[in-house]
Short mmCIF file of C-alpha atoms in Angstrom, two decimals:
data_model
loop_
_atom_site.label_atom_id
_atom_site.label_comp_id
_atom_site.label_asym_id
_atom_site.label_seq_id
_atom_site.Cartn_x
_atom_site.Cartn_y
_atom_site.Cartn_z
CA UNK A 1 135.36 75.24 82.78
CA UNK A 2 134.03 73.69 85.48
CA UNK A 3 130.09 71.65 86.05
CA UNK A 4 127.56 74.53 87.44
CA UNK A 5 126.74 73.26 91.98
CA UNK A 6 123.03 72.16 91.03
CA UNK A 7 120.67 72.92 93.95
CA UNK A 8 118.07 70.49 95.03
CA UNK A 9 115.59 71.08 97.28
CA UNK A 10 112.87 68.51 98.58
CA UNK A 11 109.49 70.01 101.23
CA UNK A 12 106.88 67.38 102.16
CA UNK A 13 103.36 68.89 103.93
CA UNK A 14 100.60 67.56 105.48
CA UNK A 15 96.92 68.60 103.87
CA UNK A 16 93.42 67.85 104.43
CA UNK A 17 92.31 67.24 100.77
CA UNK A 18 92.46 63.34 98.67
CA UNK A 19 95.52 63.30 96.20
CA UNK A 20 93.09 63.19 94.18
CA UNK A 21 92.02 66.51 94.51
CA UNK A 22 95.25 67.71 94.92
CA UNK A 23 96.16 66.23 91.79
CA UNK A 24 93.69 67.95 90.36
CA UNK A 25 94.32 71.53 91.00
CA UNK A 26 97.78 70.80 89.87
CA UNK A 27 97.27 69.26 87.14
CA UNK A 28 94.33 72.30 85.80
CA UNK A 29 97.59 75.75 85.40
CA UNK A 30 94.22 77.62 82.83
CA UNK A 31 92.69 78.17 86.51
CA UNK A 32 95.57 78.88 89.19
CA UNK A 33 95.58 82.20 88.46
CA UNK A 34 91.93 82.04 90.97
CA UNK A 35 93.42 79.52 93.65
CA UNK A 36 97.15 80.32 93.79
CA UNK A 37 97.54 83.53 94.42
CA UNK A 38 101.35 85.04 92.72
CA UNK A 39 99.95 83.59 89.77
CA UNK A 40 98.96 86.50 87.12
CA UNK A 41 97.22 84.16 83.46
CA UNK A 42 98.91 80.46 82.89
CA UNK A 43 98.28 79.57 78.50
CA UNK A 44 97.90 76.43 77.35
CA UNK A 45 100.48 76.46 74.45
CA UNK A 46 100.02 72.82 73.01
CA UNK A 47 98.75 69.25 74.72
CA UNK A 48 98.59 66.15 73.74
CA UNK A 49 96.56 64.21 76.76
CA UNK A 50 100.31 63.48 78.85
CA UNK A 51 102.93 66.43 77.60
CA UNK A 52 102.65 70.28 77.52
CA UNK A 53 104.12 72.91 76.93
CA UNK A 54 102.44 76.52 79.46
CA UNK A 55 103.42 80.61 78.94
CA UNK A 56 102.63 81.46 82.83
CA UNK A 57 102.59 84.97 84.11
CA UNK A 58 103.67 85.49 88.27
CA UNK A 59 103.34 88.56 90.34
CA UNK A 60 106.57 89.08 93.08
CA UNK A 61 107.90 91.45 95.19
CA UNK A 62 105.77 93.68 93.09
CA UNK A 63 107.76 92.29 89.27
CA UNK A 64 106.15 91.12 86.87
CA UNK A 65 107.62 86.99 86.22
CA UNK A 66 107.62 85.41 83.48
CA UNK A 67 108.11 81.42 82.29
CA UNK A 68 108.06 78.14 80.20
CA UNK A 69 106.62 74.78 81.36
CA UNK A 70 107.57 71.90 79.66
CA UNK A 71 105.54 69.16 82.26
CA UNK A 72 104.78 65.46 82.23
CA UNK A 73 101.43 64.57 83.44
CA UNK A 74 101.16 61.12 85.78
CA UNK A 75 96.87 61.35 86.89
CA UNK A 76 97.86 57.19 88.02
CA UNK A 77 100.97 58.46 90.64
CA UNK A 78 99.30 61.75 90.97
CA UNK A 79 102.32 63.15 90.23
CA UNK A 80 103.40 66.13 87.22
CA UNK A 81 106.96 66.70 86.34
CA UNK A 82 107.51 69.96 84.84
CA UNK A 83 110.97 72.17 83.49
CA UNK A 84 111.16 76.00 84.03
CA UNK A 85 113.14 78.29 81.87
CA UNK A 86 113.05 81.49 83.07
CA UNK A 87 113.56 84.28 80.28
CA UNK A 88 115.74 86.82 82.81
CA UNK A 89 118.65 84.38 83.40
CA UNK A 90 118.54 82.03 80.05
CA UNK A 91 120.10 78.27 80.68
CA UNK A 92 118.78 78.35 84.51
CA UNK A 93 116.21 75.90 84.24
CA UNK A 94 114.31 74.86 86.98
CA UNK A 95 113.64 70.56 86.75
CA UNK A 96 111.06 69.44 89.69
CA UNK A 97 108.76 67.41 90.07
CA UNK A 98 104.56 67.37 91.76
CA UNK A 99 103.32 64.88 93.98
CA UNK A 100 100.20 63.31 96.62
CA UNK A 101 100.56 60.79 97.96
CA UNK A 102 97.72 59.59 100.61
CA UNK A 103 97.06 60.11 103.92
CA UNK A 104 94.34 58.76 104.74
CA UNK A 105 90.35 58.98 103.53
CA UNK A 106 90.75 63.37 103.07
CA UNK A 107 94.11 63.63 103.03
CA UNK A 108 97.56 63.56 102.00
CA UNK A 109 101.60 64.15 101.37
CA UNK A 110 102.49 66.83 99.11
CA UNK A 111 105.95 66.47 98.50
CA UNK A 112 107.77 69.37 96.05
CA UNK A 113 110.33 68.72 93.94
CA UNK A 114 112.67 71.23 92.69
CA UNK A 115 116.97 71.58 90.96
CA UNK A 116 118.50 74.10 89.20
CA UNK A 117 121.91 75.28 88.53
CA UNK A 118 123.34 78.40 91.05
CA UNK A 119 121.97 81.39 89.65
CA UNK A 120 123.92 84.23 88.42
CA UNK A 121 126.47 85.10 91.50
CA UNK A 122 122.94 89.09 90.88
CA UNK A 123 120.32 86.81 90.75
CA UNK A 124 117.33 87.78 93.01
CA UNK A 125 116.36 84.84 94.71
CA UNK A 126 119.80 84.76 97.03
CA UNK A 127 121.46 81.22 98.15
CA UNK A 128 118.06 80.42 100.27
CA UNK A 129 115.11 81.39 97.27
CA UNK A 130 114.98 78.09 95.57
CA UNK A 131 114.01 76.68 99.34
CA UNK A 132 112.13 79.67 100.77
CA UNK A 133 110.32 78.97 96.87
CA UNK A 134 109.45 75.65 97.40
CA UNK A 135 108.37 76.15 100.60
CA UNK A 136 105.79 79.83 99.75
CA UNK A 137 104.47 77.40 96.90
CA UNK A 138 104.01 73.58 98.94
CA UNK A 139 101.55 77.20 101.50
CA UNK A 140 100.32 78.42 99.04
CA UNK A 141 98.55 75.06 96.78
CA UNK A 142 97.64 73.65 100.62
CA UNK A 143 95.44 76.41 101.58
CA UNK A 144 94.07 76.61 98.18
CA UNK A 145 93.45 72.70 98.42
CA UNK A 146 92.21 72.65 102.19
CA UNK A 147 88.71 75.07 99.96
CA UNK A 148 88.10 71.80 98.10
CA UNK A 149 84.69 70.66 99.29
CA UNK A 150 84.25 74.27 99.56
CA UNK A 151 85.75 75.09 95.83
CA UNK A 152 81.74 74.86 94.70
CA UNK A 153 79.87 77.25 96.81
CA UNK A 154 83.08 80.24 96.62
CA UNK A 155 84.16 80.15 92.79
CA UNK A 156 82.12 82.39 90.65
CA UNK A 157 82.94 82.90 86.99
CA UNK A 158 81.40 84.94 84.45
CA UNK A 159 80.56 87.88 81.75
CA UNK A 160 79.37 90.56 80.65
CA UNK A 161 79.11 90.64 76.62
CA UNK A 162 78.48 93.55 74.19
CA UNK A 163 77.97 94.85 70.31
CA UNK A 164 80.48 96.86 69.04
CA UNK A 165 79.80 98.21 65.58
CA UNK A 166 83.14 100.05 65.01
CA UNK A 167 86.60 99.33 64.92
CA UNK A 168 88.54 96.76 66.81
CA UNK A 169 91.45 98.89 66.90
CA UNK A 170 89.45 102.19 69.36
CA UNK A 171 87.61 99.63 71.90
CA UNK A 172 91.21 97.91 72.40
CA UNK A 173 92.62 101.71 72.75
CA UNK A 174 90.54 102.74 74.57
CA UNK A 175 90.64 99.33 77.42
CA UNK A 176 94.63 99.95 77.30
CA UNK A 177 94.51 103.50 78.40
CA UNK A 178 93.05 102.59 81.67
CA UNK A 179 95.81 106.20 82.77
CA UNK A 180 92.74 107.85 81.00
CA UNK A 181 89.35 105.73 83.10
CA UNK A 182 89.46 108.73 85.72
CA UNK A 183 88.20 111.25 82.98
CA UNK A 184 85.59 108.66 82.17
CA UNK A 185 83.81 105.94 84.16
CA UNK A 186 82.41 107.11 87.20
CA UNK A 187 83.10 103.87 89.37
CA UNK A 188 87.49 105.64 88.66
CA UNK A 189 88.57 108.64 90.95
CA UNK A 190 91.43 108.02 90.00
CA UNK A 191 94.65 105.78 88.57
CA UNK A 192 98.29 105.54 87.82
CA UNK A 193 100.05 103.03 85.40
CA UNK A 194 103.47 101.69 85.71
CA UNK A 195 104.80 99.57 82.63
CA UNK A 196 108.19 98.01 82.60
CA UNK A 197 107.74 96.81 80.04
CA UNK A 198 105.52 97.45 76.53
CA UNK A 199 102.28 95.47 77.56
CA UNK A 200 102.27 94.58 81.21
CA UNK A 201 100.78 96.72 83.62
CA UNK A 202 100.96 97.29 86.92
CA UNK A 203 97.74 99.92 87.47
CA UNK A 204 96.53 101.17 90.55
CA UNK A 205 92.63 102.34 90.26
CA UNK A 206 90.99 104.19 93.11
CA UNK A 207 87.88 103.28 93.48
CA UNK A 208 85.77 105.71 96.14
CA UNK A 209 82.32 103.07 95.77
CA UNK A 210 84.93 100.06 97.27
CA UNK A 211 86.12 101.88 100.21
CA UNK A 212 85.20 99.87 102.73
CA UNK A 213 84.94 96.11 100.70
CA UNK A 214 81.57 95.72 99.23
CA UNK A 215 79.57 97.24 101.78
CA UNK A 216 80.98 100.79 101.04
CA UNK A 217 78.63 103.41 102.25
CA UNK A 218 78.53 107.05 101.21
CA UNK A 219 81.42 108.56 103.83
CA UNK A 220 83.70 106.23 102.70
CA UNK A 221 87.72 107.32 101.03
CA UNK A 222 88.63 106.75 98.15
CA UNK A 223 90.45 102.97 97.94
CA UNK A 224 93.58 101.92 95.70
CA UNK A 225 92.66 98.79 94.03
CA UNK A 226 96.45 96.98 92.76
CA UNK A 227 95.17 95.63 89.20
CA UNK A 228 98.00 93.43 86.95
CA UNK A 229 97.39 93.76 83.24
CA UNK A 230 98.53 91.65 80.54
CA UNK A 231 97.98 93.33 76.91
CA UNK A 232 97.87 91.06 73.84
CA UNK A 233 96.77 94.22 71.22
CA UNK A 234 97.47 91.26 68.22
CA UNK A 235 95.12 88.77 70.37
CA UNK A 236 92.44 91.60 70.75
CA UNK A 237 92.50 90.92 74.48
CA UNK A 238 94.07 92.12 78.16
CA UNK A 239 93.81 89.39 80.44
CA UNK A 240 93.92 90.98 84.42
CA UNK A 241 94.36 90.39 88.29
CA UNK A 242 94.04 92.01 91.50
CA UNK A 243 96.80 91.57 93.51
CA UNK A 244 94.66 92.14 96.85
CA UNK A 245 90.61 92.48 95.89
CA UNK A 246 88.20 93.78 98.74
CA UNK A 247 86.36 91.88 100.86
CA UNK A 248 84.41 88.97 100.28
CA UNK A 249 86.62 88.37 97.50
CA UNK A 250 89.41 86.86 98.44
CA UNK A 251 90.86 86.48 94.33
CA UNK A 252 89.69 88.68 91.63
CA UNK A 253 91.39 87.57 87.66
CA UNK A 254 89.33 87.74 84.08
CA UNK A 255 89.35 89.08 81.02
CA UNK A 256 89.38 91.67 78.38
CA UNK A 257 88.97 90.27 74.42
CA UNK A 258 87.18 91.37 71.70
CA UNK A 259 85.25 88.89 68.85
CA UNK A 260 85.23 89.92 65.68
CA UNK A 261 82.85 89.14 62.92
CA UNK A 262 81.59 90.97 59.49
CA UNK A 263 79.86 93.40 60.56
CA UNK A 264 81.61 94.90 63.63
CA UNK A 265 82.35 92.50 67.26
CA UNK A 266 81.99 91.74 70.43
CA UNK A 267 84.39 92.43 73.68
CA UNK A 268 83.83 90.51 76.61
CA UNK A 269 84.52 90.82 79.53
CA UNK A 270 85.18 87.77 81.88
CA UNK A 271 85.54 87.27 85.60
CA UNK A 272 86.62 84.25 88.01
CA UNK A 273 86.05 85.40 91.58
CA UNK A 274 87.16 83.76 94.57
CA UNK A 275 85.32 84.40 97.73
CA UNK A 276 87.02 84.25 100.94
CA UNK A 277 85.39 82.59 103.99
CA UNK A 278 86.18 85.73 106.54
CA UNK A 279 83.11 86.03 108.70
CA UNK A 280 80.67 87.87 106.04
CA UNK A 281 79.26 90.29 108.14
CA UNK A 282 82.64 92.21 108.21
CA UNK A 283 82.43 92.78 104.27
CA UNK A 284 78.89 92.99 103.49
CA UNK A 285 76.83 93.43 107.08
CA UNK A 286 75.05 90.81 109.53
CA UNK A 287 72.87 88.18 108.09
CA UNK A 288 75.48 87.76 105.42
CA UNK A 289 75.46 84.28 103.85
CA UNK A 290 77.81 83.02 100.69
CA UNK A 291 73.89 83.35 98.11
CA UNK A 292 74.82 87.07 99.10
CA UNK A 293 77.82 87.61 98.74
CA UNK A 294 77.72 85.73 95.51
CA UNK A 295 74.99 88.50 94.20
CA UNK A 296 76.22 91.07 96.13
CA UNK A 297 79.94 90.10 93.94
CA UNK A 298 77.78 89.42 90.58
CA UNK A 299 75.86 92.36 90.71
CA UNK A 300 79.29 95.21 91.75
CA UNK A 301 81.10 93.64 89.25
CA UNK A 302 78.96 93.18 86.23
CA UNK A 303 77.38 97.07 86.96
CA UNK A 304 80.66 98.74 86.28
CA UNK A 305 82.13 95.68 83.39
CA UNK A 306 78.70 97.42 81.20
CA UNK A 307 79.73 100.34 82.45
CA UNK A 308 83.36 100.38 80.82
CA UNK A 309 81.42 98.58 78.26
CA UNK A 310 79.67 101.59 77.06
CA UNK A 311 81.89 104.27 77.28
CA UNK A 312 84.03 101.20 74.73
CA UNK A 313 81.48 101.39 72.49
CA UNK A 314 81.09 105.22 72.39
CA UNK A 315 84.55 105.69 71.95
CA UNK A 316 84.81 103.66 68.77
CA UNK A 317 80.84 102.84 67.24
CA UNK A 318 81.73 107.89 67.42
CA UNK A 319 84.33 107.76 64.09
CA UNK A 320 81.91 105.77 61.81
CA UNK A 321 78.30 107.90 62.95
CA UNK A 322 80.76 110.84 62.39
CA UNK A 323 82.18 109.71 58.69
CA UNK A 324 78.80 108.69 57.77
CA UNK A 325 76.80 111.43 58.33
CA UNK A 326 79.60 113.46 57.23
CA UNK A 327 79.07 111.70 53.51
CA UNK A 328 75.48 111.79 53.08
CA UNK A 329 74.86 114.46 55.00
CA UNK A 330 73.28 115.11 58.41
CA UNK A 331 69.50 112.90 58.88
CA UNK A 332 66.17 113.86 60.89
#
């Protein structure tokens, strides 16, 4: 049989960030969901100091795509070599490398090289898919890297925790069945859920309080915000990312996790946020500063998380209380 032809693309862009900063973003794959728009979640499976294996989930064209990446990190050369397998197209491995070369003190030339055998004729990428993918990935990396000197001000990470004395299965069930939230949570007015395969949800939540971003007033209508959720029931985890969060957020990802112990469990909701750089007055009112945005985002997301955690706690503990009362009689 004739061998498959190989497609290869190499593109270079100039980035207003030092080469070591760009390399640091490329190497720190678990942080991609809050820096690069298409990534929902990246899980590091193994790492020996130079080589690593990653599982990555991306949301593109309305669908979630998962892949496995094997990477070799070369910090001295500011280079990352990779091989990426797409389970949807067995044998169609994308190989390539990222590299960043200094172009002055605070600029760099970033190159992405990719090659792959021709995808099947019915592959959605089409004949120019690799070139478009390469250009798109470079553009998204450049946008993120050029904020390098402001990231400490724009990035925000926090979590809410709640102790639950009830079965982990009931807590997870409540968090998983997001279609029931409009009847239970005051900040959710409606929801729709699409689950193309078990454990991968595309959810649209209607939240009246977010009708015009974080500065919504009482007369604002409900707004639907799309969230991708990856559900791992055996690990007690649900990872999520909003695909187009309201201002002043540029990116919002996070995770619900259940941490069991001998007497119950702790439920944690972690948030990772990237704030936008557009004038904050449009979202928060006249005279707003980045510190105001950080405070309001923390308060708003924290309040909504606590509401959800309290309902999850009630959902898990109520059957336990009824069981205890049934065994020992009601107490006064």
